[in-house]
XYZ file of C-alpha atoms in Angstrom:
781
model
C 362.707 -29.270 41.164
C 363.702 -28.806 37.467
C 361.107 -26.047 37.162
C 362.381 -24.278 40.148
C 365.962 -24.498 38.870
C 364.812 -22.968 35.580
C 363.093 -20.104 37.369
C 366.160 -19.306 39.379
C 368.226 -19.434 36.165
C 365.755 -17.100 34.547
C 365.438 -14.641 37.501
C 369.217 -14.278 37.899
C 369.631 -12.063 34.751
C 366.443 -10.125 35.574
C 367.872 -9.274 39.033
C 371.129 -8.136 37.566
C 369.123 -5.933 35.126
C 367.024 -4.253 37.949
C 370.014 -3.837 40.142
C 371.898 -1.970 37.351
C 368.908 0.190 36.572
C 368.578 1.204 40.183
C 372.365 1.980 40.399
C 372.088 4.142 37.363
C 369.024 5.988 38.647
C 370.470 6.688 42.068
C 373.772 7.861 40.661
C 372.031 10.203 38.102
C 370.673 13.737 38.679
C 367.110 12.524 38.733
C 367.262 11.883 42.410
C 369.433 14.803 43.243
C 368.227 18.407 44.044
C 367.869 20.237 40.835
C 369.020 23.867 40.810
C 366.129 26.216 39.764
C 368.308 29.251 39.170
C 369.512 30.855 36.004
C 372.191 33.487 35.301
C 370.730 37.095 35.085
C 371.329 38.744 31.699
C 369.969 41.845 30.084
C 369.563 42.810 26.417
C 372.046 45.532 26.784
C 374.650 42.992 27.985
C 374.671 41.033 24.726
C 377.319 41.561 22.134
C 376.975 43.028 18.603
C 376.610 39.557 17.172
C 374.208 38.389 19.812
C 370.473 38.964 20.615
C 368.470 38.454 23.759
C 366.433 35.327 23.373
C 363.172 36.031 25.094
C 362.341 32.291 25.532
C 365.610 31.386 27.233
C 366.126 34.841 28.951
C 369.766 34.886 27.845
C 371.992 36.005 25.002
C 372.159 33.862 21.931
C 374.384 34.148 18.889
C 373.084 35.627 15.646
C 373.243 33.636 12.437
C 375.585 34.024 9.540
C 375.683 37.601 8.084
C 373.434 38.896 10.856
C 373.788 41.515 13.575
C 371.622 42.345 16.546
C 368.586 44.698 15.970
C 368.121 48.003 17.700
C 365.737 46.625 20.181
C 368.267 43.893 21.028
C 365.694 41.043 21.051
C 366.262 39.770 17.420
C 368.718 39.769 14.572
C 368.752 41.662 11.316
C 370.788 41.253 8.106
C 374.077 43.051 7.845
C 374.505 45.859 5.627
C 374.272 44.797 1.905
C 372.400 41.689 2.771
C 368.764 40.910 2.029
C 366.477 38.722 4.040
C 365.470 35.549 2.359
C 362.944 34.506 4.954
C 361.806 36.195 8.120
C 358.785 34.551 9.946
C 359.826 35.686 13.430
C 361.978 32.630 13.816
C 365.328 31.806 12.423
C 366.492 34.485 9.845
C 368.165 33.729 6.630
C 370.208 36.480 4.754
C 371.716 36.622 1.295
C 374.291 39.180 -0.066
C 373.306 41.581 -2.788
C 375.433 41.543 -5.897
C 378.187 44.267 -5.556
C 379.324 44.526 -9.163
C 376.083 46.267 -10.346
C 375.898 48.741 -7.535
C 372.865 47.189 -6.094
C 371.395 48.128 -2.648
C 368.786 46.577 -0.429
C 365.158 47.694 -0.765
C 363.569 49.453 2.164
C 361.595 46.514 3.165
C 364.784 44.447 3.265
C 363.655 41.579 1.151
C 365.000 42.494 -2.430
C 368.044 43.919 -4.087
C 367.774 46.692 -6.609
C 370.197 48.703 -8.731
C 370.565 52.152 -7.269
C 370.522 55.412 -9.409
C 373.263 56.875 -7.245
C 375.222 56.260 -4.069
C 374.298 53.925 -1.255
C 373.414 55.011 2.332
C 375.181 53.650 5.269
C 372.520 51.033 5.985
C 372.955 49.715 2.390
C 369.724 51.261 0.886
C 369.767 53.584 -2.133
C 370.469 57.368 -1.670
C 368.463 60.125 -3.204
C 369.206 63.855 -2.908
C 367.284 66.146 -0.535
C 363.733 66.915 -1.769
C 363.519 63.590 -3.696
C 361.901 60.227 -2.930
C 363.092 56.778 -3.930
C 360.739 54.765 -6.113
C 361.522 50.998 -5.999
C 358.408 49.460 -7.320
C 355.803 50.059 -9.918
C 352.134 50.866 -9.405
C 351.329 47.112 -9.343
C 354.011 46.480 -6.779
C 356.548 44.758 -9.069
C 360.209 45.454 -8.349
C 361.860 47.799 -10.825
C 365.130 46.896 -12.415
C 366.582 50.156 -11.267
C 365.330 52.563 -8.550
C 364.381 56.116 -9.407
C 364.786 59.318 -7.569
C 361.663 61.511 -8.046
C 361.813 65.117 -7.060
C 358.892 66.541 -4.975
C 357.663 69.783 -6.280
C 357.707 72.395 -3.411
C 356.155 75.205 -5.370
C 352.710 76.154 -6.384
C 350.471 74.306 -6.956
C 351.789 70.989 -5.571
C 353.582 72.266 -2.363
C 355.007 68.768 -1.669
C 357.958 67.373 0.322
C 359.167 63.863 1.073
C 357.511 62.218 4.039
C 359.507 60.958 6.953
C 360.223 57.520 5.339
C 361.274 59.166 2.084
C 358.905 57.062 0.113
C 356.127 59.491 -0.803
C 355.651 63.208 -1.610
C 353.186 64.798 0.786
C 351.838 68.337 1.180
C 354.185 70.464 3.348
C 353.088 72.188 6.515
C 350.651 75.053 5.904
C 352.757 77.622 7.701
C 355.501 77.286 4.971
C 352.913 77.845 2.218
C 351.407 80.872 4.062
C 354.625 82.636 4.871
C 356.816 81.624 1.852
C 354.488 80.374 -0.784
C 356.687 77.374 -1.027
C 357.827 74.429 1.090
C 361.086 76.245 1.914
C 361.233 78.771 4.748
C 362.892 81.948 3.230
C 365.732 83.475 5.075
C 363.684 86.484 6.169
C 361.308 84.051 8.060
C 361.925 81.938 11.080
C 361.899 78.196 10.968
C 361.279 76.440 14.382
C 359.742 73.310 15.477
C 358.770 72.192 11.945
C 356.973 75.355 11.309
C 357.786 78.484 9.333
C 356.997 81.975 10.893
C 357.189 85.477 9.746
C 358.134 88.326 12.036
C 355.902 88.427 15.125
C 355.543 90.136 18.451
C 357.243 87.207 20.210
C 360.840 87.972 21.460
C 363.729 86.017 19.911
C 365.622 84.105 21.086
C 363.553 82.501 23.923
C 364.758 81.348 27.241
C 364.784 77.600 27.176
C 366.418 77.111 30.481
C 364.453 75.747 33.623
C 365.086 77.293 37.077
C 365.221 74.528 39.778
C 365.042 76.999 42.658
C 365.423 74.470 45.353
C 368.774 73.190 44.041
C 369.773 76.749 42.846
C 370.721 75.399 39.302
C 369.555 76.326 35.790
C 369.130 73.426 33.280
C 369.115 74.051 29.482
C 365.993 71.999 28.635
C 366.194 70.252 25.299
C 362.433 70.019 25.257
C 361.984 73.821 25.762
C 364.637 74.437 23.119
C 362.868 72.335 20.449
C 359.247 73.381 21.327
C 358.915 76.559 23.318
C 359.311 79.077 20.392
C 357.455 77.112 17.812
C 354.474 76.477 20.221
C 354.313 80.183 21.160
C 354.399 81.335 17.619
C 351.866 78.820 16.485
C 349.590 79.658 19.236
C 349.806 83.407 18.653
C 349.783 83.457 14.769
C 347.694 80.359 13.850
C 345.635 79.917 16.898
C 346.872 76.315 16.980
C 344.972 74.732 19.937
C 347.500 71.985 20.515
C 350.422 74.536 20.449
C 348.593 76.668 22.955
C 348.216 73.783 25.259
C 351.802 72.795 24.872
C 352.840 76.347 25.750
C 350.735 76.342 28.836
C 352.232 73.028 29.866
C 355.810 74.436 29.607
C 354.744 77.321 31.849
C 353.354 74.830 34.421
C 356.570 72.911 34.170
C 358.328 76.256 34.963
C 356.063 76.417 38.204
C 353.833 79.091 36.731
C 356.637 81.650 37.542
C 355.726 85.185 36.900
C 358.543 87.852 36.539
C 359.577 90.715 34.287
C 361.188 88.163 31.934
C 359.122 88.038 28.725
C 360.938 85.311 26.791
C 360.485 82.363 29.150
C 357.525 80.002 29.008
C 355.170 81.948 31.357
C 356.306 85.249 29.882
C 355.481 84.055 26.347
C 352.192 82.749 27.645
C 351.393 86.197 29.188
C 352.233 87.842 25.847
C 349.899 85.626 23.932
C 347.209 86.120 26.606
C 347.371 89.949 26.276
C 347.748 89.951 22.559
C 344.623 87.784 22.064
C 342.350 89.827 24.371
C 340.105 90.630 21.301
C 339.189 86.935 20.999
C 337.164 87.132 24.289
C 336.837 84.529 27.136
C 335.659 80.964 27.394
C 332.519 79.885 29.252
C 332.140 83.580 30.500
C 335.273 83.114 32.733
C 337.380 86.150 32.419
C 340.662 84.333 33.347
C 340.119 81.784 30.536
C 341.208 83.237 27.155
C 339.835 81.756 23.893
C 342.272 79.096 22.405
C 344.447 79.189 25.514
C 344.470 76.865 28.608
C 343.171 78.414 31.873
C 346.372 78.702 33.984
C 345.846 81.741 36.422
C 343.083 83.347 38.456
C 343.911 86.855 37.364
C 347.206 88.570 36.766
C 347.954 89.813 40.396
C 348.180 88.059 43.710
C 345.418 88.732 46.276
C 342.363 87.331 44.533
C 342.335 84.098 46.595
C 339.714 85.118 49.120
C 337.326 86.091 46.412
C 337.872 82.873 44.369
C 337.534 80.542 47.451
C 334.895 82.275 49.584
C 332.798 84.398 47.347
C 330.146 81.840 47.022
C 329.564 78.288 48.327
C 329.822 75.227 46.082
C 326.399 74.536 44.601
C 325.901 71.095 46.192
C 325.495 69.952 49.744
C 326.692 66.843 51.632
C 324.887 64.662 54.117
C 326.053 61.654 56.074
C 322.774 59.821 56.431
C 319.107 59.770 55.343
C 317.420 59.662 52.025
C 319.494 62.594 50.722
C 322.822 60.942 51.654
C 325.679 62.351 49.619
C 329.105 61.371 50.785
C 330.938 60.772 47.495
C 333.426 63.470 46.195
C 333.126 63.412 42.431
C 336.479 64.822 40.926
C 337.169 64.720 37.243
C 340.196 66.007 35.285
C 340.990 67.008 31.764
C 344.226 65.137 30.981
C 346.859 66.479 28.470
C 350.142 65.156 27.499
C 353.293 67.382 27.122
C 352.690 68.011 23.473
C 349.338 69.502 24.247
C 347.050 66.686 23.064
C 343.867 66.270 24.951
C 343.861 62.593 26.095
C 340.657 62.116 27.998
C 338.277 62.973 30.831
C 339.471 61.006 33.867
C 337.599 60.212 37.043
C 339.993 60.985 39.991
C 339.731 57.631 41.664
C 341.860 54.480 41.942
C 345.063 56.402 42.577
C 345.070 58.941 39.704
C 346.633 61.692 41.920
C 348.061 59.253 44.483
C 351.576 58.169 43.749
C 351.835 55.689 46.584
C 350.547 52.220 45.683
C 347.712 50.736 47.551
C 344.506 48.644 47.164
C 341.591 50.136 45.263
C 339.492 50.308 48.388
C 342.061 52.199 50.326
C 342.739 54.625 47.412
C 339.159 55.391 46.834
C 338.460 55.975 50.509
C 340.058 59.327 50.026
C 337.042 60.602 48.212
C 334.475 59.947 50.977
C 333.403 63.266 52.275
C 334.229 63.840 56.024
C 336.832 61.147 56.103
C 340.314 62.689 56.743
C 342.790 60.799 54.484
C 346.455 60.690 54.832
C 348.811 58.559 52.724
C 352.696 58.674 52.652
C 355.447 56.603 51.354
C 358.938 56.596 49.867
C 359.228 56.094 46.128
C 362.424 54.869 44.312
C 363.595 57.348 41.621
C 364.094 54.472 39.293
C 360.381 53.648 39.521
C 359.426 57.348 38.878
C 361.564 57.405 35.698
C 360.138 54.168 34.359
C 356.519 55.182 35.128
C 356.683 58.732 33.931
C 358.781 59.093 30.741
C 356.900 62.412 30.226
C 354.481 64.260 32.510
C 350.678 64.307 32.226
C 348.816 67.538 33.056
C 345.630 67.748 34.906
C 342.873 70.431 35.092
C 340.720 69.422 37.995
C 336.983 69.952 38.270
C 334.406 69.019 40.873
C 331.271 67.279 39.390
C 327.783 68.367 40.517
C 324.184 68.526 39.228
C 322.262 71.881 39.007
C 318.570 72.469 39.761
C 317.696 71.049 36.417
C 319.613 67.906 37.130
C 322.124 68.861 34.378
C 325.768 67.735 35.045
C 328.137 70.604 35.492
C 331.812 71.062 36.524
C 333.247 73.419 39.085
C 336.981 74.430 38.582
C 339.224 73.460 41.488
C 341.846 76.172 42.250
C 345.353 75.217 42.917
C 347.810 76.654 45.351
C 351.379 75.894 44.070
C 353.699 76.472 46.955
C 356.753 76.581 44.414
C 355.291 79.524 42.521
C 357.423 82.536 42.312
C 356.039 86.050 41.635
C 358.895 88.439 40.853
C 361.314 86.103 42.633
C 359.147 85.770 45.834
C 357.508 82.582 46.919
C 354.117 84.282 47.631
C 352.270 80.963 48.122
C 354.278 79.661 51.068
C 352.739 81.729 53.708
C 349.278 81.529 55.352
C 348.116 85.003 54.212
C 345.478 84.612 51.556
C 346.086 88.160 50.388
C 349.409 87.104 49.061
C 348.282 83.938 47.311
C 348.377 83.553 43.554
C 346.046 80.662 42.631
C 346.583 78.671 39.474
C 344.705 75.733 37.667
C 346.898 73.010 36.023
C 349.165 70.509 37.839
C 351.372 67.552 37.074
C 352.689 64.739 39.228
C 356.164 63.938 37.915
C 358.179 65.865 35.442
C 361.141 63.870 33.992
C 361.025 65.641 30.669
C 362.243 69.350 31.289
C 365.347 68.262 33.021
C 366.871 66.487 29.914
C 369.683 68.380 28.371
C 371.207 66.477 25.332
C 368.647 63.945 24.226
C 365.081 63.124 25.117
C 366.050 59.487 25.537
C 368.750 60.260 28.006
C 368.492 60.195 31.792
C 367.355 63.656 33.076
C 369.731 65.683 35.250
C 366.861 66.816 37.411
C 363.379 65.571 38.051
C 360.490 67.545 39.724
C 358.016 65.480 41.893
C 354.762 66.576 43.525
C 355.707 65.388 46.965
C 352.774 66.952 48.804
C 349.233 67.092 47.559
C 346.428 68.322 49.884
C 342.852 68.763 48.898
C 341.037 70.883 51.522
C 337.323 71.438 52.062
C 335.969 74.238 54.291
C 332.417 74.173 55.668
C 330.255 77.367 55.047
C 329.791 79.087 58.497
C 326.554 78.416 60.382
C 325.311 76.028 57.659
C 322.732 73.423 58.460
C 322.553 71.771 55.112
C 326.108 70.481 54.425
C 327.216 73.472 52.323
C 330.968 73.898 51.645
C 333.178 76.299 49.880
C 334.969 75.202 46.625
C 337.788 72.850 47.536
C 341.496 74.079 47.350
C 344.311 71.775 46.023
C 347.636 72.572 47.571
C 350.693 71.089 45.924
C 354.315 71.231 46.831
C 357.073 70.096 44.339
C 360.528 68.805 45.245
C 363.521 69.125 42.817
C 365.575 66.004 42.812
C 369.110 66.019 41.476
C 369.706 62.604 39.852
C 372.912 60.982 41.269
C 372.223 57.247 41.716
C 368.797 56.145 40.525
C 369.077 52.758 42.186
C 369.351 54.182 45.680
C 367.604 57.521 45.569
C 364.142 57.683 47.104
C 361.598 60.521 47.244
C 359.096 60.983 50.152
C 355.405 61.481 48.834
C 352.355 62.624 50.816
C 348.707 62.890 49.810
C 345.836 64.052 52.017
C 342.182 65.222 51.948
C 341.347 67.410 55.011
C 338.240 69.203 56.289
C 337.948 72.301 58.346
C 335.377 74.753 59.663
C 335.412 78.046 61.312
C 335.848 77.134 64.950
C 336.071 80.729 66.253
C 332.535 80.592 67.575
C 333.173 77.390 69.270
C 336.361 78.765 70.886
C 334.441 81.852 72.104
C 331.935 79.589 73.751
C 334.633 77.467 75.388
C 336.306 80.696 76.677
C 333.000 81.868 78.157
C 332.419 78.536 79.845
C 335.938 78.675 81.343
C 335.486 82.273 82.460
C 332.087 81.621 84.153
C 333.105 78.320 85.839
C 336.474 79.792 86.690
C 334.745 82.749 88.422
C 332.541 80.254 90.301
C 335.593 78.256 91.218
C 337.106 81.337 92.780
C 334.058 81.901 95.023
C 333.982 78.237 95.988
C 337.780 78.411 96.825
C 337.209 81.495 98.975
C 334.510 79.662 100.858
C 336.859 76.783 101.645
C 339.587 79.144 102.620
C 337.194 80.887 104.952
C 336.141 77.579 106.407
C 339.823 76.706 106.957
C 340.468 80.059 108.597
C 337.732 79.500 111.103
C 339.070 76.118 112.053
C 342.479 77.494 112.624
C 341.125 80.585 114.525
C 343.276 82.883 112.657
C 341.809 86.286 111.846
C 344.618 87.570 109.788
C 345.095 87.195 106.055
C 348.704 86.317 105.911
C 350.957 84.561 103.401
C 349.760 81.121 104.479
C 346.203 82.152 103.943
C 346.972 83.281 100.347
C 348.879 80.016 99.792
C 346.058 77.946 101.083
C 343.620 79.760 98.764
C 345.754 79.160 95.728
C 346.059 75.439 96.494
C 342.277 75.269 96.904
C 341.906 77.320 93.727
C 344.259 75.059 91.834
C 342.083 71.953 92.465
C 338.849 73.803 91.736
C 340.211 75.281 88.516
C 341.480 71.854 87.567
C 338.013 70.587 87.889
C 336.753 73.399 85.564
C 339.386 72.557 82.861
C 338.445 68.822 83.079
C 334.785 69.619 82.869
C 335.247 71.956 79.928
C 337.476 69.610 77.963
C 335.173 66.650 78.631
C 332.237 68.604 77.515
C 334.002 69.780 74.404
C 335.044 66.057 73.482
C 331.554 64.890 74.167
C 330.041 67.646 71.969
C 332.261 66.885 69.017
C 331.633 63.218 69.369
C 327.872 63.391 69.585
C 327.344 66.077 66.876
C 329.955 65.097 64.439
C 329.273 61.325 64.464
C 325.484 61.701 64.793
C 324.683 64.378 62.303
C 322.658 63.893 59.190
C 323.276 66.963 57.050
C 326.898 68.173 57.540
C 326.895 71.171 60.015
C 330.092 70.558 62.041
C 333.468 69.179 61.059
C 336.271 68.220 63.327
C 338.906 70.758 64.213
C 342.202 70.356 62.393
C 345.327 69.106 64.358
C 346.673 72.570 64.630
C 343.280 73.812 65.914
C 343.439 71.103 68.555
C 346.519 72.670 70.208
C 344.473 74.825 72.575
C 342.363 71.866 73.600
C 345.616 69.936 74.403
C 346.791 72.943 76.409
C 343.481 72.896 78.443
C 343.994 69.174 79.067
C 347.516 69.835 80.275
C 346.356 72.598 82.522
C 343.719 70.272 84.026
C 346.372 67.626 84.686
C 348.854 70.085 86.034
C 346.292 71.720 88.443
C 344.942 68.414 89.684
C 348.567 67.329 90.295
C 348.977 70.342 92.653
C 345.803 69.373 94.408
C 346.938 65.853 94.792
C 350.204 67.009 96.357
C 348.273 69.227 98.688
C 346.034 66.502 99.732
C 349.001 64.169 100.286
C 350.779 66.703 102.470
C 347.584 67.184 104.480
C 347.121 63.377 105.022
C 350.661 62.721 106.108
C 350.408 65.608 108.642
C 347.236 64.367 110.211
C 347.281 63.272 113.861
C 345.076 60.216 114.760
C 344.314 59.400 118.366
C 342.713 56.148 119.551
C 340.830 56.622 122.855
C 339.998 53.497 124.952
C 337.008 54.321 127.119
C 337.005 50.853 128.795
C 337.376 51.013 132.640
C 339.231 48.395 134.655
C 336.943 45.448 135.716
C 338.649 44.907 139.060
C 341.699 45.205 141.376
C 344.730 43.159 141.960
C 347.587 43.071 144.584
C 350.868 44.341 143.482
C 354.090 44.585 145.552
C 355.580 47.985 146.131
C 359.176 48.370 144.980
C 361.818 48.893 147.783
C 359.395 48.301 150.690
C 358.350 44.681 150.172
C 354.817 45.545 151.034
C 351.756 44.828 148.729
C 349.122 47.203 147.531
C 345.767 46.714 145.871
C 345.491 48.635 142.570
C 343.177 48.694 139.562
C 343.730 46.098 136.931
C 345.043 47.721 133.617
C 342.947 47.621 130.447
C 344.352 45.379 127.807
C 346.019 47.315 124.925
C 345.291 44.543 122.370
C 341.825 45.822 121.727
C 343.252 49.192 120.636
C 345.813 47.461 118.584
C 343.019 45.484 116.890
C 340.940 48.576 116.197
C 344.035 50.298 114.816
C 344.754 47.330 112.574
C 341.228 47.493 111.170
C 341.554 51.251 110.701
C 344.661 50.716 108.676
C 342.990 48.022 106.467
C 340.073 50.247 105.522
C 342.444 53.005 104.300
C 342.481 51.328 100.900
C 338.818 50.645 100.533
C 337.476 52.251 97.337
C 334.062 52.073 95.533
C 336.089 51.510 92.337
C 338.221 48.590 91.654
C 341.362 49.972 89.875
C 342.311 46.654 88.187
C 338.769 45.989 86.946
C 338.484 49.591 85.907
C 341.506 49.490 83.663
C 340.594 46.152 82.243
C 336.959 47.078 81.576
C 337.946 50.293 79.872
C 340.494 48.482 77.678
C 337.878 45.837 76.878
C 335.297 48.276 75.584
C 337.896 50.473 73.753
C 339.858 47.685 71.969
C 337.657 44.632 71.935
C 334.197 46.040 71.600
C 335.581 48.786 69.296
C 334.762 52.015 71.120
C 338.170 53.421 69.987
C 336.919 53.419 66.287
C 334.552 56.276 67.346
C 337.656 58.472 67.734
C 338.671 58.255 64.059
C 338.361 61.199 61.739
C 335.500 59.881 59.678
C 331.643 60.176 59.948
C 331.161 56.407 60.416
C 329.720 55.273 63.849
C 330.432 51.650 63.389
C 332.426 50.000 66.156
C 333.918 47.174 63.853
C 335.928 47.988 60.778
C 337.176 45.862 57.928
C 340.906 45.248 58.328
C 341.474 45.694 54.668
C 339.755 49.117 54.585
C 341.309 52.533 55.106
C 341.642 53.607 58.690
C 341.493 57.397 59.242
C 343.843 59.165 61.696
C 342.766 59.835 65.289
C 341.176 62.951 66.523
C 342.694 64.011 69.852
C 339.423 65.626 70.930
C 337.372 62.579 69.926
C 339.904 60.275 71.587
C 339.756 62.300 74.809
C 335.945 62.422 74.755
C 335.529 58.640 74.021
C 338.274 57.524 76.582
C 337.003 59.804 79.431
C 333.305 59.023 78.800
C 334.125 55.282 78.921
C 336.119 55.674 82.068
C 333.560 57.705 83.891
C 330.563 55.481 82.802
C 332.330 52.327 83.985
C 333.504 54.069 87.231
C 329.949 55.347 87.916
C 328.626 51.774 87.296
C 331.014 50.422 89.748
C 330.095 53.059 92.374
C 326.446 52.344 91.830
C 327.051 48.632 92.199
C 329.147 49.099 95.285
C 326.658 51.455 96.989
C 323.399 49.891 95.899
C 324.188 46.105 96.026
C 327.576 45.256 97.543
C 327.440 47.471 100.648
C 323.799 46.485 101.292
C 323.838 42.808 100.674
C 327.412 41.573 100.853
C 329.737 43.648 103.076
C 329.991 47.222 104.308
C 333.426 47.668 105.933
C 332.855 51.071 107.060
C 329.752 50.240 109.020
C 331.456 47.140 110.398
C 334.344 49.244 111.610
C 331.927 51.569 113.391
C 330.273 48.612 115.070
C 333.723 47.252 115.966
C 334.609 50.665 117.656
C 331.324 50.648 119.445
C 331.730 47.052 120.764
C 335.373 47.814 121.670
C 334.402 51.021 123.337
C 337.203 52.766 121.445
C 336.957 56.192 119.835
C 339.076 57.686 117.073
C 339.940 61.344 116.953
C 341.486 62.742 113.825
C 342.980 66.209 114.074
C 343.660 67.984 110.635
C 344.741 71.303 112.043
C 348.188 71.228 113.425
C 347.502 74.153 115.677
C 344.818 72.241 117.416
């Protein structure tokens, strides 16, 4: 008992302790829902004495004697203060003595007595053409900085570098034109170069014509680089300057006019002036040192460029020589004319719309029609393309010696203007003016005041189509060189957060379908003529039945109705044969010999299908009218079996007369006749369900896709090509007819023979009931 009492005494304070602890826990934030949200802040929103802390994602206050850096993510010492320590963490600053006219060294860690005045940032100031020397050869800090002059004359030819800490040799153009590092007044200084008088016009036109918006923009990029690039290309054969000049012409939509001082005019001047240098790679359109921008100097050469000779490689869908991969490569340049790399056009190089790698690379499978479209925010385009990249496209192939070669891909720029006319917007090849170089997004030429500012206008390649055309009557998969068609859209920047741009990318294939169209027309003509004869025979048969020797309006109308049904059968047979032909030969070919008609080439096929439907609808109405005008007579041949006595009205006498035949037999036969009206050898519900099962579940519908694959199942994550109307009609109609024919065979061969034949049963019923049925189709009879 004493032990129990001690335990109770000991447990009482422990119980109080546990109770207090639980009370504290339950009333604290530990057991409450913690908010997992933080305030949104940007570096630009921080004050001048604050920096954006990348660990806390919020603004933090700088230390004593510190201000925010240019990037806004750290702090730097104020003007006149040197850094005592700076290891990427907390910064410590110390003021430089002001009584001895000391400034901060360029590295920011020491103070030094200046030989002259101070700059705004607290460093020592030296006059133009001089450099500031702060340390000795061994790196020790001097007691006082020195301003050393760079000798800009012979033989040194030096000027201060960008940092102002070294004397470096000046640009060679200054030495060649002025024999010093100063461009004399008689010469022209532009873009960091010094030029003597040349054949180039001055001044140059640095404005960009955004024709869709009908506005001119004074481009800062053109102002700074156009004249210097043209002069350096012409006088010094500077390869980078020549590429930069060509890029500015491409940004100006390769516009050709009588103006000689715009980008393309200057490019043309250099092209003509340097004719003596010869051509590159034996291509007359490609001048030495210059980029290849045009196919000739006049429109009308497109047919010769595109169809003069086939591409020296063939494609096949199956077999040991299978070749289904389109190998496109591009020489990539930046806006300054620097060659960046050879890039394989795969993985979305030319496709602005984001997608998976498998879907993006599906575009370059030969024979697969590829369409991709989306809407892209302008803000995303500005962030992803601070400056344009330029592409010269080539198609990769191997020659007879298995040597890798490149075939230039011509470009049809729909925005190109020739003397103010959009010559590339029509379908006439004789007016086209083909070019070579493209870009995707230009956010550079539309900047007016500063290259870091938001552009006034951007230009986006909103439609890119790469088209392949099959060589006529080929049996080995030969094609003509591909054509890249690009259309640009000028976008006036108003609100980058809400503006979007529609973008489209496609690879399409076509062949000359004129021969197939002629064969289709011949089939329609021959079968249409036979249908006329067949309709005349049916009309003559109808005339004999109505016993009318005259050819009147009714006879002509009857012939037209018969002919509508027969001609509808002709259209259906031709369209079904056409769909089956393309299905079999396109999906089953090894070497490419046929390609599917383009959607615009399918319009005539759609017209034929519509004619078949309309004519069969007329035949259906004709048949319906005939059926509702039919007279049906039920004749009961049963004779009375006996006689019965029946009183005569009014006389009271009785008379023996024949017993009447029961009408219920005739009613029964008529009811059975009515029931067999809906008997069909095809079950409509089963027909529809079976067709849908084979099309959607088994996957027959995948045979109607515009790709060479014959697989019935497709990976859900892979690209799905658009439908072909011809293939879709062929697959659906063939499936419907096969299932319908199978039902008819089953009904005729098995069901009617072994299960039930209602027609024969009805004939037996009429025979047993001694009832005949007479159907009169002709009203006159």
